[in-house]
Backbone as JSON Lines, residues from 0, in Angstrom:
{"i":0,"aa":"M","n":[-20.97,-0.59,5.94],"ca":[-19.97,-1.55,4.9],"c":[-18.94,-0.14,4.59]}
{"i":1,"aa":"L","n":[-19.76,1.11,3.77],"ca":[-18.68,1.93,3.45],"c":[-17.7,2.79,4.24]}
{"i":2,"aa":"K","n":[-18.74,2.99,5.75],"ca":[-18.23,4.07,6.84],"c":[-17.82,3.02,7.45]}
{"i":3,"aa":"S","n":[-17.0,1.95,7.18],"ca":[-16.42,1.29,7.91],"c":[-14.9,1.17,7.42]}
{"i":4,"aa":"V","n":[-14.38,1.38,6.01],"ca":[-13.63,1.66,5.2],"c":[-13.11,2.79,5.68]}
{"i":5,"aa":"F","n":[-13.85,3.7,6.06],"ca":[-13.09,4.37,6.28],"c":[-13.41,5.64,7.94]}
{"i":6,"aa":"H","n":[-13.59,4.45,8.88],"ca":[-13.67,4.72,10.18],"c":[-12.12,4.55,10.76]}
{"i":7,"aa":"P","n":[-11.99,6.08,10.79],"ca":[-10.25,5.75,11.83],"c":[-10.61,4.74,13.35]}
{"i":8,"aa":"V","n":[-9.88,4.46,13.34],"ca":[-9.17,3.93,14.98],"c":[-9.18,5.13,16.05]}
{"i":9,"aa":"T","n":[-9.66,5.19,17.21],"ca":[-9.41,6.14,17.66],"c":[-7.9,5.8,18.47]}
{"i":10,"aa":"V","n":[-7.52,7.72,18.54],"ca":[-5.98,7.04,19.01],"c":[-5.8,8.59,19.04]}
{"i":11,"aa":"S","n":[-4.53,9.18,20.21],"ca":[-4.1,10.08,20.51],"c":[-3.78,11.31,19.21]}
{"i":12,"aa":"G","n":[-4.13,12.5,19.57],"ca":[-3.82,12.99,19.09],"c":[-1.32,12.48,18.33]}
{"i":13,"aa":"H","n":[-0.41,12.24,18.99],"ca":[0.51,11.54,18.44],"c":[0.12,10.23,17.79]}
{"i":14,"aa":"G","n":[-0.96,9.84,18.0],"ca":[-0.73,8.2,17.4],"c":[-1.72,8.66,15.53]}
{"i":15,"aa":"N","n":[-2.08,10.35,15.41],"ca":[-2.48,10.11,14.34],"c":[-1.45,10.43,13.16]}
{"i":16,"aa":"I","n":[-0.29,11.63,14.61],"ca":[0.74,11.66,13.52],"c":[1.25,10.48,13.3]}
{"i":17,"aa":"A","n":[1.56,9.78,14.18],"ca":[2.36,8.4,13.71],"c":[1.4,7.56,12.63]}
{"i":18,"aa":"L","n":[0.46,7.58,12.33],"ca":[0.04,6.88,11.31],"c":[-0.3,7.75,10.18]}
{"i":19,"aa":"L","n":[0.1,9.1,10.2],"ca":[0.44,9.9,9.24],"c":[1.91,9.46,8.6]}
{"i":20,"aa":"L","n":[2.77,9.83,9.49],"ca":[4.03,9.4,9.34],"c":[4.14,8.01,8.47]}
{"i":21,"aa":"L","n":[3.42,7.05,9.04],"ca":[3.63,5.56,8.4],"c":[3.39,5.52,6.63]}
{"i":22,"aa":"R","n":[2.13,6.5,6.57],"ca":[1.4,6.06,5.62],"c":[2.25,7.44,4.51]}
{"i":23,"aa":"L","n":[2.97,8.25,4.91],"ca":[3.24,8.67,3.67],"c":[4.98,7.98,4.24]}
{"i":24,"aa":"T","n":[5.37,7.52,4.34],"ca":[7.17,7.07,4.76],"c":[6.87,5.56,3.42]}
{"i":25,"aa":"A","n":[5.46,4.79,3.69],"ca":[6.01,3.72,3.09],"c":[4.97,3.88,2.0]}
{"i":26,"aa":"G","n":[3.94,4.55,1.79],"ca":[3.16,5.39,0.2],"c":[4.78,5.75,-0.56]}
{"i":27,"aa":"I","n":[4.99,6.94,-0.16],"ca":[6.44,7.53,-0.76],"c":[7.43,6.89,-1.13]}
{"i":28,"aa":"L","n":[7.86,5.85,-0.28],"ca":[9.08,4.77,-0.99],"c":[9.1,3.83,-1.55]}
{"i":29,"aa":"M","n":[7.42,2.9,-1.75],"ca":[7.13,2.02,-2.49],"c":[6.76,2.82,-3.71]}
{"i":30,"aa":"L","n":[6.36,3.8,-3.88],"ca":[5.93,4.82,-4.4],"c":[7.03,4.88,-5.89]}
{"i":31,"aa":"T","n":[9.07,4.83,-4.78],"ca":[9.6,5.12,-5.88],"c":[10.17,3.82,-6.4]}
{"i":32,"aa":"H","n":[9.66,2.13,-5.83],"ca":[9.71,1.18,-6.43],"c":[9.0,1.14,-7.38]}
{"i":33,"aa":"G","n":[7.57,1.49,-7.5],"ca":[6.94,1.59,-8.37],"c":[6.84,1.89,-9.52]}
{"i":34,"aa":"M","n":[7.19,3.4,-9.71],"ca":[7.98,4.12,-10.81],"c":[9.15,3.48,-12.0]}
{"i":35,"aa":"G","n":[9.72,3.13,-11.1],"ca":[10.49,2.14,-12.25],"c":[9.88,1.11,-12.62]}
{"i":36,"aa":"K","n":[9.01,0.53,-12.88],"ca":[8.05,-0.95,-12.71],"c":[7.15,-0.12,-13.95]}
{"i":37,"aa":"L","n":[6.47,0.99,-13.58],"ca":[5.87,1.79,-14.64],"c":[6.09,2.08,-16.19]}
{"i":38,"aa":"N","n":[7.46,2.24,-15.56],"ca":[8.74,3.02,-16.59],"c":[8.46,1.61,-17.78]}
{"i":39,"aa":"L","n":[8.99,0.79,-16.91],"ca":[9.12,-0.83,-17.77],"c":[7.95,-0.95,-18.06]}
{"i":40,"aa":"L","n":[6.99,-1.14,-18.28],"ca":[5.3,-1.05,-18.3],"c":[5.04,-0.48,-19.49]}
{"i":41,"aa":"L","n":[5.17,1.1,-19.77],"ca":[4.93,2.0,-20.16],"c":[5.93,1.94,-21.56]}
{"i":42,"aa":"G","n":[7.43,1.53,-21.07],"ca":[8.74,1.46,-22.19],"c":[8.11,0.64,-23.74]}
{"i":43,"aa":"S","n":[9.13,0.69,-24.61],"ca":[8.98,-0.1,-25.69],"c":[9.91,-1.24,-25.62]}
{"i":44,"aa":"E","n":[10.58,-1.94,-24.56],"ca":[11.39,-3.13,-24.36],"c":[10.84,-3.94,-24.67]}
{"i":45,"aa":"P","n":[11.05,-4.88,-24.78],"ca":[9.4,-6.43,-24.18],"c":[10.2,-6.75,-22.83]}
{"i":46,"aa":"I","n":[9.17,-6.4,-22.2],"ca":[8.75,-6.87,-20.28],"c":[8.87,-8.45,-19.79]}
{"i":47,"aa":"A","n":[10.31,-8.36,-19.38],"ca":[11.24,-8.88,-18.74],"c":[10.75,-9.06,-16.85]}
{"i":48,"aa":"F","n":[9.65,-9.67,-16.45],"ca":[9.23,-9.47,-15.7],"c":[8.75,-11.05,-14.55]}
{"i":49,"aa":"P","n":[9.32,-11.17,-13.44],"ca":[8.17,-12.14,-12.97],"c":[7.49,-12.5,-13.18]}
{"i":50,"aa":"D","n":[6.64,-14.32,-13.08],"ca":[5.41,-14.35,-13.7],"c":[4.72,-15.52,-12.0]}
{"i":51,"aa":"P","n":[5.27,-14.81,-10.84],"ca":[4.72,-15.88,-9.83],"c":[3.05,-16.38,-9.84]}
{"i":52,"aa":"L","n":[2.27,-16.23,-10.34],"ca":[1.3,-16.31,-10.37],"c":[0.37,-16.99,-11.45]}
{"i":53,"aa":"G","n":[1.2,-17.15,-12.57],"ca":[1.0,-18.04,-13.99],"c":[0.03,-17.14,-14.72]}
{"i":54,"aa":"V","n":[-0.16,-15.67,-14.62],"ca":[-1.19,-14.57,-15.09],"c":[-0.36,-13.73,-16.46]}
{"i":55,"aa":"G","n":[0.84,-14.25,-16.98],"ca":[1.9,-13.28,-17.76],"c":[2.31,-12.64,-17.2]}
{"i":56,"aa":"A","n":[3.47,-12.34,-17.45],"ca":[4.9,-11.15,-17.6],"c":[3.97,-10.37,-17.45]}
{"i":57,"aa":"T","n":[3.27,-9.79,-18.38],"ca":[2.66,-8.5,-18.44],"c":[1.8,-8.23,-17.56]}
{"i":58,"aa":"A","n":[0.8,-8.75,-17.24],"ca":[-0.06,-9.26,-16.19],"c":[0.18,-8.61,-14.97]}
{"i":59,"aa":"S","n":[1.42,-9.41,-14.73],"ca":[1.76,-9.51,-13.91],"c":[2.77,-8.4,-13.0]}
{"i":60,"aa":"L","n":[3.09,-7.95,-13.86],"ca":[4.01,-6.55,-13.72],"c":[2.62,-5.32,-13.53]}
{"i":61,"aa":"A","n":[2.04,-5.27,-14.22],"ca":[0.05,-4.24,-14.69],"c":[-0.08,-4.39,-12.75]}
{"i":62,"aa":"L","n":[-0.1,-5.11,-12.68],"ca":[-0.7,-5.77,-11.26],"c":[0.14,-5.67,-10.44]}
{"i":63,"aa":"T","n":[1.45,-5.49,-10.6],"ca":[2.28,-4.8,-9.4],"c":[2.37,-3.28,-9.25]}
{"i":64,"aa":"V","n":[2.35,-3.22,-10.47],"ca":[2.41,-1.37,-10.51],"c":[1.13,-0.66,-9.65]}
{"i":65,"aa":"F","n":[-0.1,-1.47,-10.26],"ca":[-1.25,-1.04,-9.88],"c":[-1.14,-0.28,-8.03]}
{"i":66,"aa":"A","n":[-0.3,-1.64,-7.8],"ca":[-0.44,-1.84,-6.43],"c":[0.5,-1.02,-6.11]}
{"i":67,"aa":"E","n":[1.32,-0.68,-7.13],"ca":[2.95,-0.02,-5.74],"c":[2.65,1.44,-6.17]}
{"i":68,"aa":"V","n":[2.28,1.95,-7.4],"ca":[1.96,3.05,-8.24],"c":[0.69,3.82,-7.65]}
{"i":69,"aa":"F","n":[-0.54,3.46,-7.84],"ca":[-2.0,3.84,-8.17],"c":[-2.55,3.74,-6.35]}
{"i":70,"aa":"C","n":[-2.04,3.03,-6.23],"ca":[-2.44,2.63,-4.27],"c":[-1.31,3.4,-3.2]}
{"i":71,"aa":"S","n":[-0.22,3.11,-3.53],"ca":[-0.01,4.49,-2.62],"c":[-0.05,5.44,-2.95]}
{"i":72,"aa":"V","n":[0.09,6.11,-4.19],"ca":[-0.71,7.06,-3.85],"c":[-2.21,7.46,-3.11]}
{"i":73,"aa":"L","n":[-3.06,6.75,-3.21],"ca":[-3.82,6.43,-2.3],"c":[-3.33,6.57,-0.92]}
{"i":74,"aa":"L","n":[-2.62,5.82,-0.45],"ca":[-2.16,5.62,1.06],"c":[-1.64,7.29,1.22]}
{"i":75,"aa":"I","n":[-0.87,7.39,0.19],"ca":[-0.22,8.97,0.67],"c":[-1.08,10.05,1.3]}
{"i":76,"aa":"L","n":[-2.4,10.34,0.75],"ca":[-3.68,10.73,0.66],"c":[-4.58,10.56,1.61]}
{"i":77,"aa":"G","n":[-4.32,9.07,2.16],"ca":[-5.22,8.43,3.22],"c":[-6.74,8.82,2.59]}
{"i":78,"aa":"L","n":[-7.04,8.1,1.41],"ca":[-7.9,7.89,0.47],"c":[-8.26,6.47,0.36]}
{"i":79,"aa":"A","n":[-9.52,5.28,0.95],"ca":[-9.66,4.13,0.78],"c":[-8.43,3.81,1.32]}
{"i":80,"aa":"T","n":[-7.64,4.36,2.31],"ca":[-6.33,3.45,2.83],"c":[-6.78,2.0,3.34]}
{"i":81,"aa":"R","n":[-8.16,1.25,4.02],"ca":[-8.21,0.19,4.19],"c":[-8.34,-0.86,3.12]}
{"i":82,"aa":"L","n":[-8.7,-0.66,1.65],"ca":[-9.1,-0.59,0.34],"c":[-7.66,-0.69,0.06]}
{"i":83,"aa":"S","n":[-6.6,0.39,0.05],"ca":[-5.78,0.83,-0.79],"c":[-4.8,-0.08,-0.43]}
{"i":84,"aa":"V","n":[-4.76,-0.41,0.66],"ca":[-3.73,-1.74,1.62],"c":[-3.54,-3.25,0.87]}
{"i":85,"aa":"I","n":[-5.12,-3.45,0.14],"ca":[-5.12,-4.53,0.24],"c":[-4.18,-5.25,-0.92]}
{"i":86,"aa":"P","n":[-4.3,-4.27,-2.27],"ca":[-3.3,-4.77,-3.58],"c":[-1.22,-4.78,-2.98]}
{"i":87,"aa":"L","n":[-1.52,-3.75,-2.15],"ca":[-0.14,-3.92,-0.96],"c":[-0.05,-5.18,-0.67]}
{"i":88,"aa":"I","n":[-0.97,-5.2,0.32],"ca":[-0.41,-6.73,1.22],"c":[0.05,-7.73,0.46]}
{"i":89,"aa":"I","n":[-0.98,-7.97,-0.49],"ca":[-0.77,-9.17,-1.87],"c":[0.87,-8.73,-2.15]}
{"i":90,"aa":"T","n":[0.98,-7.7,-2.95],"ca":[2.12,-7.78,-3.64],"c":[3.75,-7.53,-2.39]}
{"i":91,"aa":"M","n":[3.38,-7.91,-1.32],"ca":[4.22,-8.0,-0.77],"c":[4.41,-9.47,0.03]}
{"i":92,"aa":"L","n":[2.96,-9.96,0.02],"ca":[2.84,-10.95,0.79],"c":[4.18,-11.99,-1.27]}
{"i":93,"aa":"V","n":[3.34,-12.27,-1.97],"ca":[3.94,-12.76,-3.04],"c":[5.57,-12.39,-3.28]}
{"i":94,"aa":"A","n":[5.99,-11.14,-3.24],"ca":[7.38,-10.91,-2.87],"c":[8.27,-11.62,-1.38]}
{"i":95,"aa":"F","n":[7.07,-11.62,-0.58],"ca":[8.22,-12.34,1.02],"c":[8.05,-13.94,0.12]}
{"i":96,"aa":"F","n":[6.89,-15.01,0.28],"ca":[6.48,-15.84,0.29],"c":[7.52,-16.89,-1.43]}
{"i":97,"aa":"I","n":[6.77,-16.2,-2.15],"ca":[7.22,-16.58,-3.46],"c":[8.9,-16.33,-4.65]}
{"i":98,"aa":"I","n":[8.45,-14.81,-4.84],"ca":[9.94,-14.19,-5.18],"c":[11.0,-14.59,-4.53]}
{"i":99,"aa":"H","n":[11.11,-14.2,-3.35],"ca":[12.12,-14.56,-2.0],"c":[12.37,-15.64,-1.67]}
{"i":100,"aa":"S","n":[11.75,-16.73,-2.4],"ca":[11.39,-17.74,-0.77],"c":[12.71,-18.47,-0.83]}
{"i":101,"aa":"A","n":[13.77,-18.68,-1.4],"ca":[14.46,-19.34,-1.53],"c":[15.52,-18.15,-1.09]}
{"i":102,"aa":"D","n":[15.64,-17.04,-0.67],"ca":[16.53,-16.48,-0.42],"c":[16.58,-16.55,0.8]}
{"i":103,"aa":"P","n":[17.7,-15.67,1.4],"ca":[17.4,-15.39,3.02],"c":[17.19,-14.31,3.14]}
{"i":104,"aa":"L","n":[16.57,-14.2,4.96],"ca":[15.76,-13.24,5.2],"c":[16.57,-11.82,5.32]}
{"i":105,"aa":"S","n":[17.57,-11.54,4.93],"ca":[18.03,-10.35,4.17],"c":[17.37,-10.04,2.91]}
{"i":106,"aa":"A","n":[17.53,-10.83,2.32],"ca":[16.36,-10.47,1.32],"c":[15.44,-10.02,0.91]}
{"i":107,"aa":"K","n":[14.79,-10.96,1.83],"ca":[13.03,-10.55,2.35],"c":[12.86,-9.63,3.03]}
{"i":108,"aa":"E","n":[13.51,-9.57,4.46],"ca":[13.11,-8.57,5.0],"c":[12.58,-6.86,4.56]}
{"i":109,"aa":"L","n":[12.69,-6.35,3.84],"ca":[12.04,-5.37,3.23],"c":[10.53,-5.67,2.83]}
{"i":110,"aa":"P","n":[10.18,-6.7,2.19],"ca":[8.97,-6.6,2.07],"c":[8.45,-7.16,2.88]}
{"i":111,"aa":"L","n":[8.95,-7.92,4.25],"ca":[7.87,-8.38,5.66],"c":[7.68,-7.28,6.17]}
{"i":112,"aa":"F","n":[8.55,-6.24,6.07],"ca":[8.55,-4.79,6.31],"c":[7.49,-4.09,6.29]}
{"i":113,"aa":"Y","n":[7.37,-4.0,4.79],"ca":[6.35,-3.26,3.82],"c":[4.99,-4.16,4.89]}
{"i":114,"aa":"L","n":[5.24,-5.53,4.59],"ca":[3.46,-6.35,5.08],"c":[3.24,-5.62,6.54]}
{"i":115,"aa":"V","n":[4.4,-5.71,7.18],"ca":[4.37,-5.53,8.72],"c":[2.91,-3.6,8.53]}
{"i":116,"aa":"I","n":[3.31,-3.12,8.18],"ca":[3.11,-1.69,7.74],"c":[1.91,-1.16,7.23]}
{"i":117,"aa":"Y","n":[1.39,-2.24,6.13],"ca":[0.75,-2.12,5.63],"c":[-0.67,-2.9,6.49]}
{"i":118,"aa":"V","n":[-0.77,-3.85,6.82],"ca":[-1.66,-4.49,7.79],"c":[-1.63,-3.97,9.06]}
{"i":119,"aa":"A","n":[-0.66,-3.4,9.36],"ca":[-0.92,-2.42,10.98],"c":[-2.35,-0.93,9.85]}
{"i":120,"aa":"L","n":[-1.45,-0.59,8.84],"ca":[-2.43,0.71,8.65],"c":[-3.79,-0.25,7.76]}
{"i":121,"aa":"G","n":[-3.92,-1.32,7.88],"ca":[-5.37,-2.17,7.33],"c":[-6.07,-2.07,8.72]}
{"i":122,"aa":"I","n":[-5.26,-2.36,9.59],"ca":[-6.08,-2.25,10.92],"c":[-6.77,-1.03,11.22]}
{"i":123,"aa":"A","n":[-5.61,0.22,10.91],"ca":[-6.12,0.96,12.18],"c":[-6.89,2.5,11.15]}
{"i":124,"aa":"G","n":[-6.76,2.32,9.67],"ca":[-6.88,3.11,9.03],"c":[-5.74,4.52,9.11]}
{"i":125,"aa":"A","n":[-6.54,5.53,7.99],"ca":[-5.62,6.09,7.52],"c":[-5.1,7.18,9.17]}
{"i":126,"aa":"G","n":[-6.4,7.2,9.83],"ca":[-5.97,7.97,11.15],"c":[-6.65,10.08,10.97]}
{"i":127,"aa":"Q","n":[-6.5,10.29,11.85],"ca":[-7.5,12.2,12.0],"c":[-6.6,12.45,10.51]}
{"i":128,"aa":"Y","n":[-5.36,12.87,9.59],"ca":[-4.73,13.25,8.62],"c":[-4.77,13.41,7.41]}
{"i":129,"aa":"S","n":[-5.98,12.84,7.2],"ca":[-6.24,12.17,5.5],"c":[-8.28,12.63,5.56]}
{"i":130,"aa":"I","n":[-7.83,12.63,3.79],"ca":[-8.65,12.15,3.22],"c":[-9.94,11.42,3.66]}
{"i":131,"aa":"D","n":[-9.58,9.69,3.84],"ca":[-10.96,9.28,5.02],"c":[-10.95,9.78,5.7]}
{"i":132,"aa":"H","n":[-10.85,10.09,6.84],"ca":[-10.9,10.93,8.01],"c":[-12.05,12.15,7.74]}
{"i":133,"aa":"L","n":[-11.44,13.07,6.59],"ca":[-12.9,13.88,6.08],"c":[-13.83,13.27,5.5]}
{"i":134,"aa":"L","n":[-14.05,11.75,5.07],"ca":[-15.04,11.52,4.16],"c":[-16.26,10.8,5.55]}
{"i":135,"aa":"Y","n":[-15.49,10.32,6.29],"ca":[-15.77,9.73,6.96],"c":[-17.21,10.45,7.94]}
{"i":136,"aa":"K","n":[-16.1,11.75,8.68],"ca":[-16.7,13.39,9.13],"c":[-17.81,13.82,8.35]}
{"i":137,"aa":"K","n":[-18.12,14.3,7.37],"ca":[-19.21,14.05,6.22],"c":[-20.21,13.29,6.19]}
{"i":138,"aa":"M","n":[-19.43,11.65,6.54],"ca":[-20.63,10.91,6.02],"c":[-21.76,10.6,7.64]}
{"i":139,"aa":"N","n":[-21.32,11.17,8.72],"ca":[-21.4,11.12,10.16],"c":[-22.27,12.71,10.0]}
{"i":140,"aa":"R","n":[-22.56,13.42,9.16],"ca":[-23.09,14.76,9.55],"c":[-24.38,13.66,9.3]}
């Protein structure tokens, strides 16, 4: 089971570069979204954040920060990529189908775009240029 988490899909050298670019771009850009939310979570102001799942505004914000900050850092590093995209996928599903449900597609397209990238990375894994790849090689020695 653990090996399958770290096992990369076999791709060409250019495919590995593409996976690296996807991970870095999606991770860094999502991290910028998450840092503002982290400041909100750690700030002294009362938390006013959507509660789409009914767990409370603070818990919703904390879950979003976990995905957008912690999981984005893991994604950038290529560490436990298949696991780290799960909270990101859930966050983008909530953003697309619940938070922006009544909005036009132009307001939903960014979460949809991230969602597709995270699903693709969940299928493909981190690629050769990642900590996952190093751990997988070490497990197969």
